[in-house]
Amino acid sequence: MKKLDTLFIGLMLFSMFFGAGNLIFPPFLGAESGTSYWPAMSGFIITGVGLPFVVLLAVSLVKGGVQTIGNRVHPVFSTVFMVIIYLCIGPFLAIPRNANVAYEMGITPFLSESWRNSSLSLFLYTIIFFSLVYVISLNPSKMEKYMGRWITPILLLSMVILCAVGFVKLNAPFQSPSEAYQTGAFFKGFIEGYNTMDALASLAFGIVILTSIQQRGVRDSKKLTEYTLKAGMIAGILLALVYVSLGFIGGKMAANGSFENGADILSSASTILLGQSGTALLGFIFTLACFTTVVGLTTACGQYFSNLIPKASYKSVVLVVTLVSFTLSNLGLNQILKISVPFLVTAYPLTIVLITLTFFNRFFKNSKTVYRSAMLFTGVFAVIGGLNAFGLDLGPLQTIRDILPLSSVGLEWIVPALVGTGIGIALSKFSKKQGVQEQVDVKVS
């Protein structure tokens, strides 16, 4: 495979990752963290860039990908877990979120007051948006051409213009950190990185990237991993640079007042820096970023569910995903965002532990006992965290959660995960000794 092909696949991967959350959360982190910006951004990059890269690597290393990794716990767990992941990064959460953000940032600023308050404008916009998504998603083999060679370079050029002007014109010093970032800024940034949803998306995008590489005649497993690693590094470096730049703009904009979210920060910044042209440029950036991510997610869902359900063709799955996403997008952004944080707080710990075990698999010889024990202990506290994020009163469970180490920074699941892994290793060794002893007893008798 040519070096240029690797570059274009890396650019395609960047565009698939870079959606609504990637634009909104870094500038808000910059504004909120203030003088604690670098620790906070370091934590954000670990979960927003490093973790997706590690997930991609794990998927490429294991024959059979994510399904095989999940089967190490149990085949039923593998299927259920991946179906939930695909539905949530697809039609039930991430796709509608991206479509709504594209509308809010790319279209709403140019509408009259009456049209802004009308659901008809969103309806008409989503018809056009998802029609284009459907057409491009029907040809996954051409995704690298559309996204890697054309859309992503245009998107990056637009980002460079906005950030370069921001670096030159925004001279205000960073402000004091908000209460949330006054202590534990690194861990706060670490949790905020969940919101990009890129680690979960990596579970889905892995199959898309591997397919793109295989279409260029690469079949050797080591070469597949090598090219996936290179494409992932290209995407990761670009993501990190964009996050740092957007966070910097957010930190400089904090002196201009308080903002509700990162979208407000970027809207104000673009208007201050470039006037009405800045608003148009920002809308263009959001539209391209969200569109490419939705195409990537739709394609990934199409490939996964058409393989999972033999009778379902890729084309029919893409149609269903598009229609469901279109329907849920018209519920509005606020309704979609209400369920995003609890879901991410539940799903991320399970994903992190599952992928971490994959890299240490040879040390406990693929023992299902280790995987099951670790995922059970992690899952209990991940679910508790998710329910807590919904605002539910958990009573005694809440008390147990609060006394665990790192609970104050949202990482209370780490100790249970370690304990579960340790118990699994002990049980695995004990069962092997029991098996050996039974064999000896049989021989003696």
GROMACS .gro file of C-alpha atoms in nm:
model
  445
    1MET     CA    1   0.000   0.000   0.000
    2LYS     CA    2   0.130   0.347  -0.092
    3LYS     CA    3   0.221   0.605   0.171
    4LEU     CA    4  -0.032   0.842   0.019
    5ASP     CA    5  -0.306   0.582   0.073
    6THR     CA    6  -0.212   0.561   0.442
    7LEU     CA    7  -0.231   0.940   0.467
    8PHE     CA    8  -0.575   0.954   0.308
    9ILE     CA    9  -0.707   0.672   0.531
   10GLY     CA   10  -0.569   0.860   0.832
   11LEU     CA   11  -0.747   1.177   0.716
   12MET     CA   12  -1.066   0.978   0.664
   13LEU     CA   13  -1.038   0.840   1.018
   14PHE     CA   14  -0.988   1.192   1.155
   15SER     CA   15  -1.301   1.314   0.978
   16MET     CA   16  -1.500   1.017   1.110
   17PHE     CA   17  -1.392   1.095   1.467
   18PHE     CA   18  -1.421   1.471   1.444
   19GLY     CA   19  -1.784   1.556   1.511
   20ALA     CA   20  -2.003   1.765   1.738
   21GLY     CA   21  -1.848   1.669   2.072
   22ASN     CA   22  -1.495   1.722   1.942
   23LEU     CA   23  -1.581   2.082   1.858
   24ILE     CA   24  -1.793   2.171   2.161
   25PHE     CA   25  -1.607   2.031   2.462
   26PRO     CA   26  -1.242   2.149   2.417
   27PRO     CA   27  -1.320   2.525   2.412
   28PHE     CA   28  -1.549   2.491   2.713
   29LEU     CA   29  -1.276   2.300   2.896
   30GLY     CA   30  -1.033   2.581   2.811
   31ALA     CA   31  -1.268   2.848   2.945
   32GLU     CA   32  -1.352   2.656   3.263
   33SER     CA   33  -1.002   2.533   3.347
   34GLY     CA   34  -0.829   2.869   3.298
   35THR     CA   35  -0.481   2.864   3.447
   36SER     CA   36  -0.521   2.487   3.505
   37TYR     CA   37  -0.558   2.443   3.129
   38TRP     CA   38  -0.263   2.216   3.059
   39PRO     CA   39  -0.336   1.952   3.326
   40ALA     CA   40  -0.701   1.951   3.222
   41MET     CA   41  -0.622   1.928   2.851
   42SER     CA   42  -0.370   1.649   2.918
   43GLY     CA   43  -0.643   1.441   3.083
   44PHE     CA   44  -0.882   1.522   2.798
   45ILE     CA   45  -0.633   1.409   2.534
   46ILE     CA   46  -0.572   1.078   2.714
   47THR     CA   47  -0.939   0.974   2.685
   48GLY     CA   48  -1.020   1.182   2.376
   49VAL     CA   49  -0.719   1.076   2.166
   50GLY     CA   50  -0.508   0.813   2.343
   51LEU     CA   51  -0.789   0.577   2.435
   52PRO     CA   52  -0.948   0.567   2.086
   53PHE     CA   53  -0.602   0.499   1.942
   54VAL     CA   54  -0.546   0.211   2.186
   55VAL     CA   55  -0.890   0.066   2.105
   56LEU     CA   56  -0.811   0.075   1.731
   57LEU     CA   57  -0.481  -0.100   1.797
   58ALA     CA   58  -0.649  -0.369   2.006
   59VAL     CA   59  -0.912  -0.433   1.739
   60SER     CA   60  -0.643  -0.469   1.471
   61LEU     CA   61  -0.432  -0.706   1.683
   62VAL     CA   62  -0.709  -0.955   1.760
   63LYS     CA   63  -0.832  -1.176   1.478
   64GLY     CA   64  -1.207  -1.129   1.459
   65GLY     CA   65  -1.182  -0.783   1.615
   66VAL     CA   66  -1.420  -0.661   1.881
   67GLN     CA   67  -1.646  -0.965   1.861
   68THR     CA   68  -1.357  -1.194   1.955
   69ILE     CA   69  -1.253  -0.964   2.240
   70GLY     CA   70  -1.607  -0.967   2.379
   71ASN     CA   71  -1.631  -1.345   2.340
   72ARG     CA   72  -1.356  -1.376   2.599
   73VAL     CA   73  -1.619  -1.271   2.852
   74HIS     CA   74  -1.909  -1.461   2.691
   75PRO     CA   75  -2.057  -1.471   2.338
   76VAL     CA   76  -2.387  -1.333   2.466
   77PHE     CA   77  -2.208  -1.048   2.646
   78SER     CA   78  -2.011  -0.974   2.329
   79THR     CA   79  -2.320  -0.946   2.112
   80VAL     CA   80  -2.530  -0.750   2.361
   81PHE     CA   81  -2.246  -0.513   2.449
   82MET     CA   82  -2.163  -0.438   2.086
   83VAL     CA   83  -2.527  -0.398   1.983
   84ILE     CA   84  -2.573  -0.141   2.261
   85ILE     CA   85  -2.252   0.038   2.161
   86TYR     CA   86  -2.348   0.052   1.793
   87LEU     CA   87  -2.702   0.171   1.865
   88CYS     CA   88  -2.576   0.447   2.094
   89ILE     CA   89  -2.293   0.572   1.874
   90GLY     CA   90  -2.534   0.530   1.587
   91PRO     CA   91  -2.906   0.606   1.550
   92PHE     CA   92  -3.001   0.636   1.919
   93LEU     CA   93  -2.754   0.901   2.033
   94ALA     CA   94  -2.443   1.012   1.845
   95ILE     CA   95  -2.592   1.046   1.495
   96PRO     CA   96  -2.895   1.254   1.605
   97ARG     CA   97  -2.664   1.465   1.826
   98ASN     CA   98  -2.437   1.546   1.534
   99ALA     CA   99  -2.727   1.624   1.301
  100ASN     CA  100  -2.881   1.861   1.557
  101VAL     CA  101  -2.554   2.039   1.630
  102ALA     CA  102  -2.493   2.084   1.256
  103TYR     CA  103  -2.838   2.243   1.230
  104GLU     CA  104  -2.795   2.462   1.539
  105MET     CA  105  -2.455   2.595   1.430
  106GLY     CA  106  -2.481   2.589   1.052
  107ILE     CA  107  -2.839   2.696   0.986
  108THR     CA  108  -3.004   2.854   1.294
  109PRO     CA  109  -2.786   3.173   1.302
  110PHE     CA  110  -2.913   3.266   0.956
  111LEU     CA  111  -3.285   3.204   1.018
  112SER     CA  112  -3.547   3.457   1.118
  113GLU     CA  113  -3.689   3.440   1.469
  114SER     CA  114  -4.008   3.269   1.352
  115TRP     CA  115  -3.817   3.000   1.163
  116ARG     CA  116  -3.581   2.940   1.457
  117ASN     CA  117  -3.878   2.854   1.676
  118SER     CA  118  -4.038   2.635   1.411
  119SER     CA  119  -3.986   2.260   1.406
  120LEU     CA  120  -4.047   2.269   1.030
  121SER     CA  121  -3.702   2.418   0.962
  122LEU     CA  122  -3.529   2.132   1.149
  123PHE     CA  123  -3.750   1.881   0.967
  124LEU     CA  124  -3.659   2.018   0.623
  125TYR     CA  125  -3.290   2.040   0.713
  126THR     CA  126  -3.272   1.679   0.836
  127ILE     CA  127  -3.440   1.555   0.518
  128ILE     CA  128  -3.159   1.704   0.309
  129PHE     CA  129  -2.887   1.610   0.560
  130PHE     CA  130  -2.983   1.243   0.589
  131SER     CA  131  -3.053   1.205   0.217
  132LEU     CA  132  -2.690   1.299   0.150
  133VAL     CA  133  -2.571   1.072   0.433
  134TYR     CA  134  -2.765   0.780   0.284
  135VAL     CA  135  -2.626   0.831  -0.067
  136ILE     CA  136  -2.261   0.851   0.042
  137SER     CA  137  -2.294   0.567   0.296
  138LEU     CA  138  -2.414   0.331   0.023
  139ASN     CA  139  -2.063   0.331  -0.121
  140PRO     CA  140  -1.824   0.261   0.170
  141SER     CA  141  -1.545   0.179  -0.075
  142LYS     CA  142  -1.553   0.542  -0.192
  143MET     CA  143  -1.547   0.690   0.160
  144GLU     CA  144  -1.170   0.740   0.151
  145LYS     CA  145  -1.208   0.936  -0.175
  146TYR     CA  146  -1.492   1.157  -0.052
  147MET     CA  147  -1.373   1.213   0.304
  148GLY     CA  148  -0.998   1.158   0.302
  149ARG     CA  149  -0.914   1.342  -0.020
  150TRP     CA  150  -1.173   1.617  -0.034
  151ILE     CA  151  -1.385   1.686   0.273
  152THR     CA  152  -1.118   1.650   0.543
  153PRO     CA  153  -0.860   1.882   0.381
  154ILE     CA  154  -1.132   2.148   0.341
  155LEU     CA  155  -1.236   2.096   0.705
  156LEU     CA  156  -0.877   2.123   0.828
  157LEU     CA  157  -0.812   2.436   0.622
  158SER     CA  158  -1.122   2.599   0.772
  159MET     CA  159  -1.006   2.505   1.122
  160VAL     CA  160  -0.657   2.646   1.055
  161ILE     CA  161  -0.804   2.979   0.944
  162LEU     CA  162  -1.024   3.011   1.256
  163CYS     CA  163  -0.753   2.904   1.501
  164ALA     CA  164  -0.478   3.111   1.338
  165VAL     CA  165  -0.687   3.427   1.358
  166GLY     CA  166  -0.771   3.340   1.718
  167PHE     CA  167  -0.405   3.300   1.814
  168VAL     CA  168  -0.323   3.642   1.667
  169LYS     CA  169  -0.621   3.846   1.789
  170LEU     CA  170  -0.712   3.694   2.127
  171ASN     CA  171  -0.468   3.840   2.379
  172ALA     CA  172  -0.658   3.815   2.709
  173PRO     CA  173  -0.482   3.614   2.984
  174PHE     CA  174  -0.624   3.287   3.111
  175GLN     CA  175  -0.865   3.336   3.401
  176SER     CA  176  -0.874   3.157   3.737
  177PRO     CA  177  -1.017   2.805   3.705
  178SER     CA  178  -1.382   2.743   3.785
  179GLU     CA  179  -1.471   2.547   4.097
  180ALA     CA  180  -1.476   2.217   3.908
  181TYR     CA  181  -1.114   2.265   3.797
  182GLN     CA  182  -0.963   2.417   4.111
  183THR     CA  183  -0.857   2.071   4.230
  184GLY     CA  184  -0.804   1.757   4.025
  185ALA     CA  185  -0.802   1.939   3.688
  186PHE     CA  186  -0.634   1.642   3.520
  187PHE     CA  187  -0.904   1.397   3.634
  188LYS     CA  188  -1.182   1.639   3.540
  189GLY     CA  189  -1.034   1.665   3.192
  190PHE     CA  190  -1.001   1.286   3.181
  191ILE     CA  191  -1.376   1.247   3.243
  192GLU     CA  192  -1.462   1.525   2.997
  193GLY     CA  193  -1.281   1.325   2.728
  194TYR     CA  194  -1.560   1.068   2.752
  195ASN     CA  195  -1.793   1.317   2.586
  196THR     CA  196  -1.617   1.288   2.251
  197MET     CA  197  -1.745   0.926   2.241
  198ASP     CA  198  -1.441   0.843   2.026
  199ALA     CA  199  -1.327   0.541   2.228
  200LEU     CA  200  -1.669   0.383   2.172
  201ALA     CA  201  -1.663   0.491   1.808
  202SER     CA  202  -1.324   0.319   1.770
  203LEU     CA  203  -1.494  -0.012   1.842
  204ALA     CA  204  -1.707   0.054   1.536
  205PHE     CA  205  -1.457   0.235   1.314
  206GLY     CA  206  -1.201  -0.043   1.345
  207ILE     CA  207  -1.388  -0.258   1.094
  208VAL     CA  208  -1.419   0.037   0.852
  209ILE     CA  209  -1.045   0.111   0.860
  210LEU     CA  210  -0.945  -0.254   0.827
  211THR     CA  211  -1.182  -0.291   0.530
  212SER     CA  212  -1.029   0.016   0.360
  213ILE     CA  213  -0.679  -0.126   0.407
  214GLN     CA  214  -0.779  -0.474   0.287
  215GLN     CA  215  -0.932  -0.326  -0.028
  216ARG     CA  216  -0.580  -0.220  -0.122
  217GLY     CA  217  -0.464  -0.580  -0.126
  218VAL     CA  218  -0.323  -0.602   0.227
  219ARG     CA  219  -0.399  -0.938   0.387
  220ASP     CA  220  -0.108  -1.006   0.624
  221SER     CA  221  -0.219  -0.952   0.985
  222LYS     CA  222   0.102  -0.775   1.085
  223LYS     CA  223   0.075  -0.538   0.790
  224LEU     CA  224  -0.289  -0.469   0.873
  225THR     CA  225  -0.189  -0.373   1.227
  226GLU     CA  226   0.101  -0.163   1.099
  227TYR     CA  227  -0.113   0.039   0.857
  228THR     CA  228  -0.392   0.077   1.114
  229LEU     CA  229  -0.133   0.207   1.360
  230LYS     CA  230  -0.004   0.463   1.109
  231ALA     CA  231  -0.353   0.581   1.011
  232GLY     CA  232  -0.446   0.605   1.379
  233MET     CA  233  -0.136   0.813   1.454
  234ILE     CA  234  -0.220   1.058   1.174
  235ALA     CA  235  -0.576   1.097   1.302
  236GLY     CA  236  -0.460   1.117   1.665
  237ILE     CA  237  -0.200   1.388   1.606
  238LEU     CA  238  -0.451   1.599   1.413
  239LEU     CA  239  -0.715   1.555   1.685
  240ALA     CA  240  -0.470   1.654   1.959
  241LEU     CA  241  -0.362   1.967   1.769
  242VAL     CA  242  -0.724   2.070   1.711
  243TYR     CA  243  -0.819   2.010   2.076
  244VAL     CA  244  -0.528   2.217   2.205
  245SER     CA  245  -0.610   2.498   1.961
  246LEU     CA  246  -0.982   2.504   2.043
  247GLY     CA  247  -0.907   2.485   2.414
  248PHE     CA  248  -0.668   2.778   2.380
  249ILE     CA  249  -0.940   2.986   2.212
  250GLY     CA  250  -1.179   2.894   2.494
  251GLY     CA  251  -0.926   2.996   2.758
  252LYS     CA  252  -0.871   3.334   2.592
  253MET     CA  253  -1.245   3.392   2.544
  254ALA     CA  254  -1.324   3.342   2.916
  255ALA     CA  255  -1.236   3.707   2.980
  256ASN     CA  256  -1.529   3.813   2.760
  257GLY     CA  257  -1.797   3.678   2.996
  258SER     CA  258  -1.965   3.352   3.091
  259PHE     CA  259  -2.079   3.096   2.837
  260GLU     CA  260  -2.325   2.807   2.858
  261ASN     CA  261  -2.122   2.567   2.643
  262GLY     CA  262  -1.845   2.535   2.389
  263ALA     CA  263  -2.075   2.616   2.099
  264ASP     CA  264  -2.149   2.956   2.254
  265ILE     CA  265  -1.777   3.020   2.298
  266LEU     CA  266  -1.696   2.939   1.936
  267SER     CA  267  -1.992   3.141   1.809
  268SER     CA  268  -1.880   3.447   2.005
  269ALA     CA  269  -1.516   3.397   1.908
  270SER     CA  270  -1.590   3.361   1.536
  271THR     CA  271  -1.805   3.675   1.540
  272ILE     CA  272  -1.542   3.876   1.730
  273LEU     CA  273  -1.261   3.754   1.505
  274LEU     CA  274  -1.424   3.761   1.161
  275GLY     CA  275  -1.766   3.921   1.197
  276GLN     CA  276  -2.052   3.771   0.995
  277SER     CA  277  -1.797   3.584   0.784
  278GLY     CA  278  -1.678   3.414   1.104
  279THR     CA  279  -2.030   3.295   1.180
  280ALA     CA  280  -2.055   3.151   0.830
  281LEU     CA  281  -1.712   2.987   0.858
  282LEU     CA  282  -1.799   2.830   1.193
  283GLY     CA  283  -2.129   2.701   1.057
  284PHE     CA  284  -1.942   2.549   0.764
  285ILE     CA  285  -1.691   2.381   0.999
  286PHE     CA  286  -1.965   2.234   1.219
  287THR     CA  287  -2.164   2.110   0.920
  288LEU     CA  288  -1.866   1.936   0.759
  289ALA     CA  289  -1.743   1.787   1.088
  290CYS     CA  290  -2.083   1.653   1.189
  291PHE     CA  291  -2.164   1.527   0.840
  292THR     CA  292  -1.843   1.324   0.803
  293THR     CA  293  -1.889   1.171   1.148
  294VAL     CA  294  -2.249   1.073   1.071
  295VAL     CA  295  -2.140   0.910   0.743
  296GLY     CA  296  -1.869   0.715   0.929
  297LEU     CA  297  -2.108   0.600   1.200
  298THR     CA  298  -2.381   0.505   0.951
  299THR     CA  299  -2.133   0.303   0.747
  300ALA     CA  300  -1.999   0.128   1.058
  301CYS     CA  301  -2.351   0.038   1.172
  302GLY     CA  302  -2.434  -0.089   0.824
  303GLN     CA  303  -2.131  -0.316   0.813
  304TYR     CA  304  -2.179  -0.449   1.166
  305PHE     CA  305  -2.552  -0.525   1.157
  306SER     CA  306  -2.543  -0.671   0.805
  307ASN     CA  307  -2.276  -0.915   0.930
  308LEU     CA  308  -2.465  -0.985   1.252
  309ILE     CA  309  -2.796  -1.049   1.073
  310PRO     CA  310  -2.725  -1.252   0.755
  311LYS     CA  311  -3.067  -1.181   0.603
  312ALA     CA  312  -3.020  -0.806   0.636
  313SER     CA  313  -2.831  -0.648   0.346
  314TYR     CA  314  -2.591  -0.358   0.398
  315LYS     CA  315  -2.818  -0.130   0.196
  316SER     CA  316  -3.128  -0.213   0.403
  317VAL     CA  317  -2.943  -0.159   0.733
  318VAL     CA  318  -2.813   0.179   0.616
  319LEU     CA  319  -3.169   0.277   0.520
  320VAL     CA  320  -3.306   0.178   0.862
  321VAL     CA  321  -3.023   0.356   1.047
  322THR     CA  322  -3.082   0.668   0.839
  323LEU     CA  323  -3.459   0.668   0.897
  324VAL     CA  324  -3.433   0.609   1.272
  325SER     CA  325  -3.164   0.878   1.304
  326PHE     CA  326  -3.379   1.120   1.103
  327THR     CA  327  -3.677   1.056   1.331
  328LEU     CA  328  -3.486   1.097   1.658
  329SER     CA  329  -3.303   1.406   1.530
  330ASN     CA  330  -3.636   1.586   1.514
  331LEU     CA  331  -3.686   1.542   1.891
  332GLY     CA  332  -3.436   1.824   1.947
  333LEU     CA  333  -3.084   1.848   2.086
  334ASN     CA  334  -3.174   1.893   2.453
  335GLN     CA  335  -3.368   1.568   2.470
  336ILE     CA  336  -3.080   1.379   2.310
  337LEU     CA  337  -2.815   1.525   2.543
  338LYS     CA  338  -3.012   1.432   2.857
  339ILE     CA  339  -2.923   1.064   2.820
  340SER     CA  340  -2.570   1.103   2.682
  341VAL     CA  341  -2.373   1.160   3.004
  342PRO     CA  342  -2.526   0.869   3.205
  343PHE     CA  343  -2.468   0.634   2.914
  344LEU     CA  344  -2.105   0.741   2.871
  345VAL     CA  345  -2.035   0.713   3.245
  346THR     CA  346  -2.158   0.352   3.224
  347ALA     CA  347  -2.006   0.246   2.893
  348TYR     CA  348  -1.656   0.395   2.919
  349PRO     CA  349  -1.533   0.201   3.225
  350LEU     CA  350  -1.645  -0.128   3.069
  351THR     CA  351  -1.470  -0.040   2.743
  352ILE     CA  352  -1.149   0.072   2.916
  353VAL     CA  353  -1.125  -0.246   3.126
  354LEU     CA  354  -1.209  -0.478   2.836
  355ILE     CA  355  -0.945  -0.323   2.610
  356THR     CA  356  -0.685  -0.310   2.890
  357LEU     CA  357  -0.733  -0.683   2.956
  358THR     CA  358  -0.678  -0.746   2.586
  359PHE     CA  359  -0.320  -0.616   2.604
  360PHE     CA  360  -0.244  -0.831   2.912
  361ASN     CA  361  -0.425  -1.135   2.778
  362ARG     CA  362  -0.112  -1.348   2.743
  363PHE     CA  363  -0.028  -1.310   3.112
  364PHE     CA  364  -0.342  -1.490   3.223
  365LYS     CA  365  -0.368  -1.710   2.913
  366ASN     CA  366  -0.706  -1.595   2.783
  367SER     CA  367  -0.883  -1.700   3.103
  368LYS     CA  368  -1.257  -1.633   3.082
  369THR     CA  369  -1.267  -1.628   3.461
  370VAL     CA  370  -1.043  -1.319   3.467
  371TYR     CA  371  -1.248  -1.137   3.204
  372ARG     CA  372  -1.580  -1.220   3.370
  373SER     CA  373  -1.470  -1.126   3.720
  374ALA     CA  374  -1.316  -0.797   3.606
  375MET     CA  375  -1.617  -0.698   3.396
  376LEU     CA  376  -1.862  -0.795   3.672
  377PHE     CA  377  -1.695  -0.578   3.937
  378THR     CA  378  -1.645  -0.293   3.690
  379GLY     CA  379  -1.999  -0.322   3.555
  380VAL     CA  380  -2.165  -0.295   3.896
  381PHE     CA  381  -2.000   0.037   3.975
  382ALA     CA  382  -2.025   0.162   3.616
  383VAL     CA  383  -2.402   0.113   3.632
  384ILE     CA  384  -2.414   0.282   3.973
  385GLY     CA  385  -2.224   0.575   3.825
  386GLY     CA  386  -2.463   0.592   3.531
  387LEU     CA  387  -2.770   0.587   3.756
  388ASN     CA  388  -2.611   0.851   3.974
  389ALA     CA  389  -2.556   1.067   3.665
  390PHE     CA  390  -2.930   1.039   3.598
  391GLY     CA  391  -2.978   1.197   3.941
  392LEU     CA  392  -3.126   0.890   4.106
  393ASP     CA  393  -3.100   0.849   4.484
  394LEU     CA  394  -2.914   0.522   4.529
  395GLY     CA  395  -2.925   0.508   4.909
  396PRO     CA  396  -2.673   0.257   5.051
  397LEU     CA  397  -2.520   0.202   4.707
  398GLN     CA  398  -2.444   0.571   4.688
  399THR     CA  399  -2.268   0.550   5.025
  400ILE     CA  400  -2.054   0.258   4.907
  401ARG     CA  401  -1.966   0.445   4.588
  402ASP     CA  402  -1.870   0.761   4.775
  403ILE     CA  403  -1.622   0.589   5.007
  404LEU     CA  404  -1.427   0.431   4.720
  405PRO     CA  405  -1.092   0.585   4.621
  406LEU     CA  406  -1.114   0.836   4.333
  407SER     CA  407  -1.495   0.863   4.365
  408SER     CA  408  -1.461   1.241   4.401
  409VAL     CA  409  -1.322   1.259   4.046
  410GLY     CA  410  -1.563   1.008   3.890
  411LEU     CA  411  -1.319   0.716   3.874
  412GLU     CA  412  -1.458   0.504   4.156
  413TRP     CA  413  -1.473   0.202   3.923
  414ILE     CA  414  -1.092   0.166   3.902
  415VAL     CA  415  -1.041  -0.008   4.238
  416PRO     CA  416  -1.332  -0.254   4.184
  417ALA     CA  417  -1.189  -0.330   3.838
  418LEU     CA  418  -0.848  -0.411   3.991
  419VAL     CA  419  -1.009  -0.617   4.267
  420GLY     CA  420  -1.220  -0.806   4.014
  421THR     CA  421  -0.916  -0.876   3.799
  422GLY     CA  422  -0.719  -0.999   4.101
  423ILE     CA  423  -1.000  -1.229   4.213
  424GLY     CA  424  -1.033  -1.362   3.859
  425ILE     CA  425  -0.662  -1.441   3.838
  426ALA     CA  426  -0.672  -1.616   4.178
  427LEU     CA  427  -0.979  -1.822   4.084
  428SER     CA  428  -0.823  -1.912   3.750
  429LYS     CA  429  -0.504  -2.041   3.913
  430PHE     CA  430  -0.703  -2.226   4.179
  431SER     CA  431  -0.920  -2.401   3.919
  432LYS     CA  432  -0.611  -2.506   3.722
  433LYS     CA  433  -0.452  -2.650   4.036
  434GLN     CA  434  -0.774  -2.833   4.112
  435GLY     CA  435  -0.776  -2.975   3.759
  436VAL     CA  436  -0.415  -3.090   3.787
  437GLN     CA  437  -0.483  -3.248   4.129
  438GLU     CA  438  -0.785  -3.434   3.994
  439GLN     CA  439  -0.575  -3.573   3.709
  440VAL     CA  440  -0.312  -3.689   3.959
  441ASP     CA  441  -0.577  -3.855   4.179
  442VAL     CA  442  -0.717  -4.039   3.880
  443LYS     CA  443  -0.374  -4.170   3.783
  444VAL     CA  444  -0.299  -4.280   4.141
  445SER     CA  445  -0.630  -4.464   4.175
   0.00000   0.00000   0.00000
